[in-house]
């Protein structure tokens, strides 16, 4: 397996077009973009929280 080639990507895009229709594609792409943006924001916040927790001195030492 591996990364799909150009022909495979075209077939996948045609199937998506048939399933959702041309009118729904911009709406679908927009919602996917927003979801990805929110996911990245959440992971960045999580990374910041971990970094803050690692830099706090222990109370026992």
PDB file of C-alpha atoms in Angstrom:
ATOM      1  CA  UNK A   1       0.000   0.000   0.000  1.00  0.00           C
ATOM      2  CA  UNK A   2       1.077   3.593   0.127  1.00  0.00           C
ATOM      3  CA  UNK A   3       0.025   6.999  -0.989  1.00  0.00           C
ATOM      4  CA  UNK A   4      -2.567   6.894  -3.780  1.00  0.00           C
ATOM      5  CA  UNK A   5      -1.361   8.017  -7.184  1.00  0.00           C
ATOM      6  CA  UNK A   6      -2.888  10.599  -9.505  1.00  0.00           C
ATOM      7  CA  UNK A   7      -5.308   8.218 -11.210  1.00  0.00           C
ATOM      8  CA  UNK A   8      -6.511   6.817  -7.911  1.00  0.00           C
ATOM      9  CA  UNK A   9      -7.103  10.313  -6.533  1.00  0.00           C
ATOM     10  CA  UNK A  10      -9.191  11.224  -9.579  1.00  0.00           C
ATOM     11  CA  UNK A  11     -11.335   8.118  -9.104  1.00  0.00           C
ATOM     12  CA  UNK A  12     -11.817   8.961  -5.419  1.00  0.00           C
ATOM     13  CA  UNK A  13     -12.817  12.543  -6.291  1.00  0.00           C
ATOM     14  CA  UNK A  14     -15.321  11.320  -8.899  1.00  0.00           C
ATOM     15  CA  UNK A  15     -16.885   8.946  -6.358  1.00  0.00           C
ATOM     16  CA  UNK A  16     -17.151  11.776  -3.808  1.00  0.00           C
ATOM     17  CA  UNK A  17     -18.730  13.993  -6.471  1.00  0.00           C
ATOM     18  CA  UNK A  18     -21.285  11.299  -7.285  1.00  0.00           C
ATOM     19  CA  UNK A  19     -22.102  10.672  -3.625  1.00  0.00           C
ATOM     20  CA  UNK A  20     -22.504  14.268  -2.485  1.00  0.00           C
ATOM     21  CA  UNK A  21     -23.264  16.182  -5.673  1.00  0.00           C
ATOM     22  CA  UNK A  22     -21.625  19.318  -7.009  1.00  0.00           C
ATOM     23  CA  UNK A  23     -23.749  21.661  -4.893  1.00  0.00           C
ATOM     24  CA  UNK A  24     -22.755  20.039  -1.590  1.00  0.00           C
ATOM     25  CA  UNK A  25     -18.990  19.898  -2.248  1.00  0.00           C
ATOM     26  CA  UNK A  26     -18.152  23.515  -1.256  1.00  0.00           C
ATOM     27  CA  UNK A  27     -20.176  23.138   1.945  1.00  0.00           C
ATOM     28  CA  UNK A  28     -18.496  19.810   2.697  1.00  0.00           C
ATOM     29  CA  UNK A  29     -15.025  21.226   2.034  1.00  0.00           C
ATOM     30  CA  UNK A  30     -15.715  24.231   4.256  1.00  0.00           C
ATOM     31  CA  UNK A  31     -16.886  22.111   7.151  1.00  0.00           C
ATOM     32  CA  UNK A  32     -13.881  19.810   6.778  1.00  0.00           C
ATOM     33  CA  UNK A  33     -11.570  22.834   6.818  1.00  0.00           C
ATOM     34  CA  UNK A  34     -13.188  24.157   9.989  1.00  0.00           C
ATOM     35  CA  UNK A  35     -12.902  20.732  11.618  1.00  0.00           C
ATOM     36  CA  UNK A  36      -9.218  20.460  10.772  1.00  0.00           C
ATOM     37  CA  UNK A  37      -8.609  23.990  12.090  1.00  0.00           C
ATOM     38  CA  UNK A  38     -10.343  23.171  15.392  1.00  0.00           C
ATOM     39  CA  UNK A  39      -8.394  19.909  15.700  1.00  0.00           C
ATOM     40  CA  UNK A  40      -5.067  21.691  15.182  1.00  0.00           C
ATOM     41  CA  UNK A  41      -6.058  24.356  17.712  1.00  0.00           C
ATOM     42  CA  UNK A  42      -6.915  21.688  20.292  1.00  0.00           C
ATOM     43  CA  UNK A  43      -3.654  19.804  19.747  1.00  0.00           C
ATOM     44  CA  UNK A  44      -1.637  23.031  20.033  1.00  0.00           C
ATOM     45  CA  UNK A  45      -3.376  23.871  23.307  1.00  0.00           C
ATOM     46  CA  UNK A  46      -2.714  20.349  24.547  1.00  0.00           C
ATOM     47  CA  UNK A  47       0.983  20.666  23.659  1.00  0.00           C
ATOM     48  CA  UNK A  48       1.159  23.973  25.543  1.00  0.00           C
ATOM     49  CA  UNK A  49      -0.443  22.390  28.615  1.00  0.00           C
ATOM     50  CA  UNK A  50       2.069  19.540  28.558  1.00  0.00           C
ATOM     51  CA  UNK A  51       4.968  21.985  28.206  1.00  0.00           C
ATOM     52  CA  UNK A  52       3.698  24.033  31.161  1.00  0.00           C
ATOM     53  CA  UNK A  53       3.308  20.904  33.284  1.00  0.00           C
ATOM     54  CA  UNK A  54       6.860  19.806  32.485  1.00  0.00           C
ATOM     55  CA  UNK A  55       8.376  23.165  33.451  1.00  0.00           C
ATOM     56  CA  UNK A  56       6.607  23.434  36.834  1.00  0.00           C
ATOM     57  CA  UNK A  57       8.937  22.604  39.725  1.00  0.00           C
ATOM     58  CA  UNK A  58       7.910  19.707  41.922  1.00  0.00           C
ATOM     59  CA  UNK A  59       6.561  20.672  45.343  1.00  0.00           C
ATOM     60  CA  UNK A  60       8.478  17.847  47.035  1.00  0.00           C
ATOM     61  CA  UNK A  61      11.970  18.787  45.819  1.00  0.00           C
TER      62      UNK A  61
END
